[in-house]
Amino acid sequence: MAMTDRELGPGERAALARERRLRNGRTVIVAAILAVVVLLPAAHGLIDGLSGAPHHAPAWMRSAGASAVIAAVIVGGLMQWREHDEVIRRRAINAFAVTGVIGLVGYPLFGVLGLFGAVAQPDTLWAVAVVGGAAAYLYQHWRDNHER
């Protein structure tokens, strides 16, 4: 017979409370980002449409949207960092290292190649660095799961 009527122990109650807190925190973060990034510009556009005098979004609205996205990335990253174990953290650190090395080595290389017109967009380096970091993370994940 299954014991379904037992009371939860203190560890189980703490784990459930922690999970509930994290879920509520994520909900608040998503709602705040939606409010700043989507609802404020939508309200501004609606008012402009009703008044018949379209204007550009004010500078404070653009700054608030950018700040909200940056804050969400930082807070979300810290929340995820606390939830993961040392294996996933090590993979992330290695991926950040690959991204940094590509950026540090690639920047002077792209500068020299740019003098000769061989590189169309200097910002391409950042895309290459991010793709390199993602590839390093995915390779580690694949290697760890296929070694067995």
Coordinates of C-alpha atoms in Angstrom, one line a residue:
M1 CA 0.0 0.0 0.0
A2 CA 1.3 3.4 -0.8
M3 CA 1.7 5.9 2.0
T4 CA -0.1 9.0 0.5
D5 CA -1.5 10.4 3.7
R6 CA 1.8 11.1 5.5
E7 CA 2.9 14.5 6.5
L8 CA 5.7 16.3 4.7
G9 CA 9.0 16.5 6.6
P10 CA 10.8 19.7 7.3
G11 CA 13.1 19.3 4.3
E12 CA 10.2 18.6 1.9
R13 CA 8.3 21.6 3.2
A14 CA 11.4 23.8 2.8
A15 CA 11.9 22.6 -0.7
L16 CA 8.3 23.3 -1.6
A17 CA 8.5 26.7 -0.1
R18 CA 11.7 27.5 -2.0
E19 CA 10.2 26.3 -5.2
R20 CA 7.1 28.5 -4.6
R21 CA 9.3 31.5 -3.8
L22 CA 11.3 31.0 -7.0
R23 CA 8.1 30.6 -9.1
N24 CA 6.6 33.8 -7.6
G25 CA 9.9 35.7 -8.2
R26 CA 10.0 34.6 -11.8
T27 CA 6.4 35.7 -12.3
V28 CA 7.2 39.2 -10.8
I29 CA 10.2 39.6 -13.0
V30 CA 8.4 38.6 -16.2
A31 CA 5.5 40.9 -15.3
A32 CA 7.8 43.8 -14.6
I33 CA 9.7 43.3 -17.9
L34 CA 6.5 43.0 -19.9
A35 CA 5.2 46.2 -18.3
V36 CA 8.3 48.2 -19.0
V37 CA 9.3 46.7 -22.4
V38 CA 5.9 46.1 -24.0
L39 CA 3.1 47.9 -22.2
L40 CA 4.7 51.3 -21.9
P41 CA 5.6 51.6 -25.6
A42 CA 2.2 50.2 -26.5
A43 CA 0.4 52.8 -24.4
H44 CA 2.6 55.5 -25.9
G45 CA 1.7 54.4 -29.4
L46 CA -2.0 54.2 -28.6
I47 CA -2.0 57.7 -27.2
D48 CA -0.1 58.9 -30.3
G49 CA -2.5 57.1 -32.6
L50 CA -5.5 58.6 -30.8
S51 CA -4.1 62.1 -30.8
G52 CA -3.1 61.9 -34.4
A53 CA 0.4 63.3 -33.7
P54 CA 2.9 60.5 -33.7
H55 CA 6.1 61.2 -31.8
H56 CA 9.2 59.2 -31.1
A57 CA 9.3 57.4 -27.7
P58 CA 10.9 59.6 -25.1
A59 CA 14.4 58.9 -24.0
W60 CA 13.4 57.8 -20.5
M61 CA 11.2 55.1 -22.0
R62 CA 14.1 53.7 -24.1
S63 CA 16.4 53.9 -21.1
A64 CA 13.8 52.2 -18.9
G65 CA 13.3 49.4 -21.4
A66 CA 17.0 48.8 -21.8
S67 CA 17.6 48.9 -18.0
A68 CA 14.7 46.4 -17.4
V69 CA 16.1 43.9 -19.9
I70 CA 19.6 44.2 -18.4
A71 CA 18.3 43.8 -14.9
A72 CA 16.2 40.8 -15.9
V73 CA 19.2 39.1 -17.5
I74 CA 21.4 39.7 -14.4
V75 CA 18.7 38.7 -11.9
G76 CA 17.6 35.7 -13.9
G77 CA 21.2 34.6 -14.4
L78 CA 21.8 34.8 -10.7
M79 CA 18.6 32.9 -9.9
Q80 CA 19.6 30.2 -12.4
W81 CA 23.2 30.1 -11.1
R82 CA 22.0 29.3 -7.5
E83 CA 19.7 26.5 -8.8
H84 CA 22.4 24.6 -10.8
D85 CA 25.0 22.2 -9.5
E86 CA 28.8 22.4 -9.9
V87 CA 28.8 20.5 -13.2
I88 CA 26.6 22.9 -15.0
R89 CA 28.4 25.8 -13.4
R90 CA 31.7 24.5 -14.6
R91 CA 30.3 24.2 -18.1
A92 CA 29.1 27.8 -18.0
I93 CA 32.4 29.1 -16.7
N94 CA 34.2 27.2 -19.5
A95 CA 31.8 28.6 -22.1
F96 CA 32.3 32.2 -20.7
A97 CA 36.1 31.6 -20.9
V98 CA 35.8 30.5 -24.6
T99 CA 33.7 33.6 -25.3
G100 CA 36.3 35.8 -23.6
V101 CA 39.2 34.3 -25.4
I102 CA 37.5 34.7 -28.8
G103 CA 36.8 38.3 -28.0
L104 CA 40.3 39.0 -26.7
V105 CA 42.1 37.3 -29.6
G106 CA 39.5 38.2 -32.3
Y107 CA 39.4 42.0 -31.5
P108 CA 43.0 42.8 -32.7
L109 CA 42.6 40.2 -35.5
F110 CA 39.4 41.9 -36.7
G111 CA 41.1 45.3 -36.4
V112 CA 44.0 44.2 -38.7
L113 CA 41.6 42.5 -41.2
G114 CA 39.4 45.6 -41.1
L115 CA 42.3 47.8 -42.4
F116 CA 42.3 45.7 -45.5
G117 CA 38.6 45.5 -45.9
A118 CA 38.4 41.8 -45.3
V119 CA 35.8 42.1 -42.4
A120 CA 32.5 43.7 -43.3
Q121 CA 31.1 44.3 -39.8
P122 CA 33.2 44.6 -36.7
D123 CA 30.2 43.5 -34.6
T124 CA 30.4 40.1 -36.2
L125 CA 33.1 39.3 -33.7
W126 CA 30.6 39.4 -30.9
A127 CA 28.3 37.0 -32.7
V128 CA 31.3 34.7 -33.3
A129 CA 32.2 34.9 -29.6
V130 CA 28.7 34.0 -28.5
V131 CA 28.4 31.2 -31.0
G132 CA 31.8 29.9 -29.8
G133 CA 30.7 30.0 -26.2
A134 CA 27.5 28.2 -27.0
A135 CA 29.4 25.6 -29.0
A136 CA 31.7 25.0 -26.0
Y137 CA 28.8 24.6 -23.7
L138 CA 27.0 22.2 -26.0
Y139 CA 30.1 20.2 -26.7
Q140 CA 30.7 19.7 -22.9
H141 CA 27.1 18.7 -22.5
W142 CA 27.3 16.2 -25.4
R143 CA 30.6 14.8 -24.2
D144 CA 29.4 14.3 -20.6
N145 CA 26.3 12.4 -21.8
H146 CA 28.0 10.2 -24.4
E147 CA 31.1 9.1 -22.4
R148 CA 29.2 6.3 -20.7

